[in-house]
PDB file of C-alpha atoms in Angstrom:
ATOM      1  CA  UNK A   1      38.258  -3.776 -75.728  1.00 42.00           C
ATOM      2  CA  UNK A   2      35.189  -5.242 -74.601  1.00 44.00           C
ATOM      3  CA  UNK A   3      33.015  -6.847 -77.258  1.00 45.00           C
ATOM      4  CA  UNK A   4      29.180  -6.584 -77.292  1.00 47.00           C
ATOM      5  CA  UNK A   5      28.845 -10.201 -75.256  1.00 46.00           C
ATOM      6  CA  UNK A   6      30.669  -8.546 -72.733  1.00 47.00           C
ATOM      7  CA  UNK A   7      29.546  -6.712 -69.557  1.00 48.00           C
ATOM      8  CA  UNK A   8      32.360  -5.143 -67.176  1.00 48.00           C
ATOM      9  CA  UNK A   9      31.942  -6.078 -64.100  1.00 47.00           C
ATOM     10  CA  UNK A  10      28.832  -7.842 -64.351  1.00 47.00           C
ATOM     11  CA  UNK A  11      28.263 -10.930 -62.460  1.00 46.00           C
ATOM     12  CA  UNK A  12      26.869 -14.097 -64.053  1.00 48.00           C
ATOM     13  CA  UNK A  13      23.141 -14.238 -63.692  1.00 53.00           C
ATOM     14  CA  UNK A  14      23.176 -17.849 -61.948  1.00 56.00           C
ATOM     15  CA  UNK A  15      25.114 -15.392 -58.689  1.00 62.00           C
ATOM     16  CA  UNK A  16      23.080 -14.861 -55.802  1.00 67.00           C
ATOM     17  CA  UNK A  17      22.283 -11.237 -55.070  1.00 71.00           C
ATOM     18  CA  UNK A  18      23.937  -9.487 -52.028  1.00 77.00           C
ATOM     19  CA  UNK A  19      21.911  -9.721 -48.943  1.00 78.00           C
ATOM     20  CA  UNK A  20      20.212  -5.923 -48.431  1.00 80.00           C
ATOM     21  CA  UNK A  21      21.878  -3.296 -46.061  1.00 86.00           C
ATOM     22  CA  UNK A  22      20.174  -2.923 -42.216  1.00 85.00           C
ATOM     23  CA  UNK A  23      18.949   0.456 -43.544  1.00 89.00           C
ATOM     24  CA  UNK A  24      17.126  -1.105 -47.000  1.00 88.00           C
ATOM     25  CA  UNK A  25      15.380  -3.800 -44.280  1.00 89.00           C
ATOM     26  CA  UNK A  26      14.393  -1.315 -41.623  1.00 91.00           C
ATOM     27  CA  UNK A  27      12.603   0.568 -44.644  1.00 92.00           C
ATOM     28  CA  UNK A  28      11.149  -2.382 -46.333  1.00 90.00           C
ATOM     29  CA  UNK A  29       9.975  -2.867 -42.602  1.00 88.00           C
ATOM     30  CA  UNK A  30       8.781   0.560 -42.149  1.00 91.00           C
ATOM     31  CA  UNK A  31       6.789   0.386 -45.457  1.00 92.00           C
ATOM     32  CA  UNK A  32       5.003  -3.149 -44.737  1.00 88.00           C
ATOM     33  CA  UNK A  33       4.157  -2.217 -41.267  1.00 85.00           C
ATOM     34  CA  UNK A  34       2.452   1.619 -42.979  1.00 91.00           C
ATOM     35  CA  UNK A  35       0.980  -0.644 -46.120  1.00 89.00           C
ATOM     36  CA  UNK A  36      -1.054  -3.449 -43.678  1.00 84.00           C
ATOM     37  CA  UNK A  37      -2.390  -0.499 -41.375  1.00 85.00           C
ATOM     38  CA  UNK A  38      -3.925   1.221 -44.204  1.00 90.00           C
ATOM     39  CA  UNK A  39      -5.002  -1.354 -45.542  1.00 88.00           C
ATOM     40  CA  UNK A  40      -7.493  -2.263 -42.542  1.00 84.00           C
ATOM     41  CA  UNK A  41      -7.988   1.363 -42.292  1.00 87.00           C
ATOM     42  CA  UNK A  42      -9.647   1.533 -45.537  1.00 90.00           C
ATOM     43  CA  UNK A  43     -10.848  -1.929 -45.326  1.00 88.00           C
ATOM     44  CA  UNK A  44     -12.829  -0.955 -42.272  1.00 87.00           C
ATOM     45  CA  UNK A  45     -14.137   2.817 -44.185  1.00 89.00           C
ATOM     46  CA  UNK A  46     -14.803   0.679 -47.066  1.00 90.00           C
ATOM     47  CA  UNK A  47     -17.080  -1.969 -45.290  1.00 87.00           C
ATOM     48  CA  UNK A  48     -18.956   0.273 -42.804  1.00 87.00           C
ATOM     49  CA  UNK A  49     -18.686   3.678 -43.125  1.00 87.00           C
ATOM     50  CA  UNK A  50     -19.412   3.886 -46.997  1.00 89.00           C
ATOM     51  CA  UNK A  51     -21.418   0.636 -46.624  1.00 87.00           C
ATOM     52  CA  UNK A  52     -19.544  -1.285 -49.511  1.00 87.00           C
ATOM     53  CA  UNK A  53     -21.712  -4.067 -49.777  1.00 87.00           C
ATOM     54  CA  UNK A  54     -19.194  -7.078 -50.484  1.00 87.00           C
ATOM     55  CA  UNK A  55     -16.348  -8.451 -48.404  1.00 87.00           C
ATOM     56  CA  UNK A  56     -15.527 -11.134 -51.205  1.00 86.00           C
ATOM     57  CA  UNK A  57     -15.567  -8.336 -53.922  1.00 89.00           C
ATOM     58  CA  UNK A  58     -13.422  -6.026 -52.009  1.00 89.00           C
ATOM     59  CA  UNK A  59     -11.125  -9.348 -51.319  1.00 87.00           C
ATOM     60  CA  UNK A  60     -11.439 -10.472 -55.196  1.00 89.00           C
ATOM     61  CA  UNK A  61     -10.245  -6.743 -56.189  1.00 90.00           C
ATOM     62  CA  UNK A  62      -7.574  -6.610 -53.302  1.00 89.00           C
ATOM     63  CA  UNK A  63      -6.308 -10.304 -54.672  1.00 88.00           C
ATOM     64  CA  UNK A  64      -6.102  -8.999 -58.455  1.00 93.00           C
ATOM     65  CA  UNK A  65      -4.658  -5.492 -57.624  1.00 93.00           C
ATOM     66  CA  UNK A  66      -1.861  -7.426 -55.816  1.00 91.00           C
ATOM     67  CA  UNK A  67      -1.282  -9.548 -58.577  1.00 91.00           C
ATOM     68  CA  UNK A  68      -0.706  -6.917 -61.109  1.00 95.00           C
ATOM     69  CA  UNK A  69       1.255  -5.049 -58.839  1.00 94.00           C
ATOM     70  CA  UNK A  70       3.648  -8.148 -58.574  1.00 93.00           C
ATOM     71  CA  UNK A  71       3.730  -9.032 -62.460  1.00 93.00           C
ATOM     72  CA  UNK A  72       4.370  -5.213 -63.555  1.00 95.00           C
ATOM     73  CA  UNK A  73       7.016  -5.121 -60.750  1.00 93.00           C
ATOM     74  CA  UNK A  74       8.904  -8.295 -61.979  1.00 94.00           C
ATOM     75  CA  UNK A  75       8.224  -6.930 -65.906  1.00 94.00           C
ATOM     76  CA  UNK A  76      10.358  -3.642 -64.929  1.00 94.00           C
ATOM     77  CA  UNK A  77      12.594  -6.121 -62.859  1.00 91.00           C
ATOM     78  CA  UNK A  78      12.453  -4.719 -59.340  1.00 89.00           C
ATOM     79  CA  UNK A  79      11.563  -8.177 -57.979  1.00 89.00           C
ATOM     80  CA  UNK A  80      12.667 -11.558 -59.381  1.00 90.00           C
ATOM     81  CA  UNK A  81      10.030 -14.880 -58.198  1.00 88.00           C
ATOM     82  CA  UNK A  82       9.438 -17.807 -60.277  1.00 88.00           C
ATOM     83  CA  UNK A  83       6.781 -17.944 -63.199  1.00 87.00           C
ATOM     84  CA  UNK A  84       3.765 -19.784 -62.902  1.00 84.00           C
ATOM     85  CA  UNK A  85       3.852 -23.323 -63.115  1.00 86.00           C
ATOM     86  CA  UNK A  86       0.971 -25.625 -62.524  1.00 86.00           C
ATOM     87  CA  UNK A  87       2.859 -28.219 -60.860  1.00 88.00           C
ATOM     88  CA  UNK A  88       3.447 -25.880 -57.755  1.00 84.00           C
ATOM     89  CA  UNK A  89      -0.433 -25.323 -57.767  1.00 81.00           C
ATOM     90  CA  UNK A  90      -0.942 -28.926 -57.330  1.00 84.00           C
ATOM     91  CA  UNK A  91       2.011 -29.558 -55.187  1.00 84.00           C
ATOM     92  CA  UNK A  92       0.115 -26.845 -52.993  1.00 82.00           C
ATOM     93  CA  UNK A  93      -3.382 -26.969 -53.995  1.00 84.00           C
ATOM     94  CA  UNK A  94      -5.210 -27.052 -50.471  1.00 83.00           C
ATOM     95  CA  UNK A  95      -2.996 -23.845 -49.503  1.00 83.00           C
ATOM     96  CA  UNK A  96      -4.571 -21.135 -51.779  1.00 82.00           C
ATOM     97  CA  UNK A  97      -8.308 -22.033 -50.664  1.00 86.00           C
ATOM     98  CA  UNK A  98      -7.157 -21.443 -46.862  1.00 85.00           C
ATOM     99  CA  UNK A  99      -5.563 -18.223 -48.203  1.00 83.00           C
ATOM    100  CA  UNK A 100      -8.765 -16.845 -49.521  1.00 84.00           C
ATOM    101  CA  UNK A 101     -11.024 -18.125 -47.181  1.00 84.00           C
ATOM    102  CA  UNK A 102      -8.286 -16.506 -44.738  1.00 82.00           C
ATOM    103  CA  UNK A 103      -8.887 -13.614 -46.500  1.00 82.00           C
ATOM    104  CA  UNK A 104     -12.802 -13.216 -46.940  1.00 82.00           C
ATOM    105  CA  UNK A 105     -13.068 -14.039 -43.611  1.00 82.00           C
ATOM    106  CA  UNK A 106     -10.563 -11.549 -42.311  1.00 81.00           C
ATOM    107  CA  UNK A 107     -12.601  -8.844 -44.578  1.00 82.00           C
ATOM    108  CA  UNK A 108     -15.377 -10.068 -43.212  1.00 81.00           C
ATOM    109  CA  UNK A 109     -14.901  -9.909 -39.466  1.00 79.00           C
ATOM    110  CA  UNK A 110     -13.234  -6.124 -40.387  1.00 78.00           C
ATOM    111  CA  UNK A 111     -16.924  -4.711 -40.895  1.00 75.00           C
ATOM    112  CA  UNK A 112     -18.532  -6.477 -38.190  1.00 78.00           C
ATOM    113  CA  UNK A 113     -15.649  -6.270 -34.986  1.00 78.00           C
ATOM    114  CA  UNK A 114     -13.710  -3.206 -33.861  1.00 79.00           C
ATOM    115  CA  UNK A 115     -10.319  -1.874 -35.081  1.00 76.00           C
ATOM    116  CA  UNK A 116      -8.962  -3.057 -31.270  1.00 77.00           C
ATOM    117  CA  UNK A 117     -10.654  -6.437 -31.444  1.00 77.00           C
ATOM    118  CA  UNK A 118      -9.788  -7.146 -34.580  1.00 77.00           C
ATOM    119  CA  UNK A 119      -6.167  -6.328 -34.210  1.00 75.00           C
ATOM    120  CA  UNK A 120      -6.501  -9.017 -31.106  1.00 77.00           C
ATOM    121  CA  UNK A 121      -7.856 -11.570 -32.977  1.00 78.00           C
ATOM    122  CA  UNK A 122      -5.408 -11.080 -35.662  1.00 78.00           C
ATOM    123  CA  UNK A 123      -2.036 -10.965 -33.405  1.00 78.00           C
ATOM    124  CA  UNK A 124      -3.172 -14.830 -31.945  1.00 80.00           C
ATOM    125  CA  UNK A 125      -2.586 -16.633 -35.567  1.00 82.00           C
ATOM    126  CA  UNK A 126       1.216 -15.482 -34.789  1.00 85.00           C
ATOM    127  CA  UNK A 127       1.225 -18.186 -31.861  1.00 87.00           C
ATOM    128  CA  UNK A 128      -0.861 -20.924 -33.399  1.00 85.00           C
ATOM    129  CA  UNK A 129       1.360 -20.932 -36.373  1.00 86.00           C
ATOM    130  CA  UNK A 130       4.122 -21.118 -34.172  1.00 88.00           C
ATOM    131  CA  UNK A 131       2.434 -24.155 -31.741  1.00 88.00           C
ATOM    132  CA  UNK A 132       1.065 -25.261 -35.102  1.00 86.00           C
ATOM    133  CA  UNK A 133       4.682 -25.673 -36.998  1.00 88.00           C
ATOM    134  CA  UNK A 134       6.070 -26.727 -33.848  1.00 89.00           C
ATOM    135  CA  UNK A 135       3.571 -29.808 -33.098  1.00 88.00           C
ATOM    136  CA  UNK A 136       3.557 -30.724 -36.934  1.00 86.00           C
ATOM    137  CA  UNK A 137       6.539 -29.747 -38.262  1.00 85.00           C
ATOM    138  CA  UNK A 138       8.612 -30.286 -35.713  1.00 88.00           C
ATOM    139  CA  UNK A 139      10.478 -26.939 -35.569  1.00 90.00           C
ATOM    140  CA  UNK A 140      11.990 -25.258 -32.938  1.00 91.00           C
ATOM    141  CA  UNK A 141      12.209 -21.738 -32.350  1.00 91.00           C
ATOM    142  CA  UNK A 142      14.607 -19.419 -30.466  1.00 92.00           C
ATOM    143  CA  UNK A 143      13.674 -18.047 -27.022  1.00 92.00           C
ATOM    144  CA  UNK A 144      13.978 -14.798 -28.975  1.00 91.00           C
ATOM    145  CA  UNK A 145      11.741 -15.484 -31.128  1.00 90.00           C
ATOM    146  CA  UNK A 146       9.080 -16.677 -28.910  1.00 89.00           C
ATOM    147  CA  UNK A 147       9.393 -13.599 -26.444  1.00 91.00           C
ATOM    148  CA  UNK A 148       8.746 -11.264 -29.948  1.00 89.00           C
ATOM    149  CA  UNK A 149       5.464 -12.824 -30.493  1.00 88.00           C
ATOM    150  CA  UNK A 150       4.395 -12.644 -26.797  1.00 87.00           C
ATOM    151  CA  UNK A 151       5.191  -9.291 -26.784  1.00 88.00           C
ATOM    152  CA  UNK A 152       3.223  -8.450 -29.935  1.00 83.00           C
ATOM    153  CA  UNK A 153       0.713  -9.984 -28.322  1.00 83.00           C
ATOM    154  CA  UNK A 154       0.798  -8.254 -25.273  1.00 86.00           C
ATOM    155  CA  UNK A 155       1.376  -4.938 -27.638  1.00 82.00           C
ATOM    156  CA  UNK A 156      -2.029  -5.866 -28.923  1.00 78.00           C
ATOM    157  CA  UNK A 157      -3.338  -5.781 -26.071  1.00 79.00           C
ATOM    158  CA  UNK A 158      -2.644  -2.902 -23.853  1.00 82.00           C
ATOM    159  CA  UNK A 159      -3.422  -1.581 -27.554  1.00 74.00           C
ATOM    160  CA  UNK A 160      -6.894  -3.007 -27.443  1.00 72.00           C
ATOM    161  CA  UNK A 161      -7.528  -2.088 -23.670  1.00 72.00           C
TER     162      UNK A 161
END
């Protein structure tokens, strides 16, 4: 008999999870790829078609919608990340103010450069963060991994053109 303490077949909650099935990564993918297109599909309507007047309040709302998605998600347990702790912030502090000047700036350049050029633009910080980690860092990458990010480059483009 199993007493109320006990769980059958439950693993102790210090166990790593199992790594997610080829099919559950393709998907998760599939759905990032569909999520960042829309967004600078709508990004784009939103800044020049219905003339929205503010890339930093359309960033600001973007941020804060993201961040309730994430805390409602780890409330109903769907995804597990650390809680808040100050220490990280300061550990990290320059980081988020490159992140949200990343960000206006991104929104920013959406209203005033086409989809193509934008999409351009956007595909070179895939190199310079590789050069970048490389020269600084001191990391090496696979020849794999550099021929994906020239050819998402090129992808972008014969896209572009």
């Amino acid at each position: 008999m199993i007493s109320q303490g006990d769980h059958a077949g439950a693993e102790p909650a210090s166990a790593p999870s199992p790594p997610p099935s080829g099919v559950a990564q393709l998907l998760s993918a599939l759905f990032y790829g569909t999520c960042s297109f829309l967004i600078v599909l709508v990004n784009k309507a939103l800044l020049t078609t219905y003339s929205f007047p503010s890339p930093i309040v359309l960033g600001i709302g973007q941020m804060a919608a993201t961040i309730m998605i994430l805390y409602v998600s780890k409330l109903n347990k769907i995804i597990h990340f650390p809680d808040f702790d100050k220490k990280i912030l300061i550990k990290l502090f320059p980081l988020p103010l490159f992140y949200v000047g990343n960000h206006i700036s991104g929104l920013s350049s959406t209203s005033k450069l086409s989809l193509p050029m934008f999409t351009v633009l956007r595909k070179f910080t895939i190199p310079l963060t590789l050069l970048l980690e490389t020269v600084i860092l001191g990391k090496q990458y696979s020849l794999n991994i550099i021929v994906s990010v020239f050819a998402i480059i090129l992808g972008a483009f014969i896209a572009a053109g």
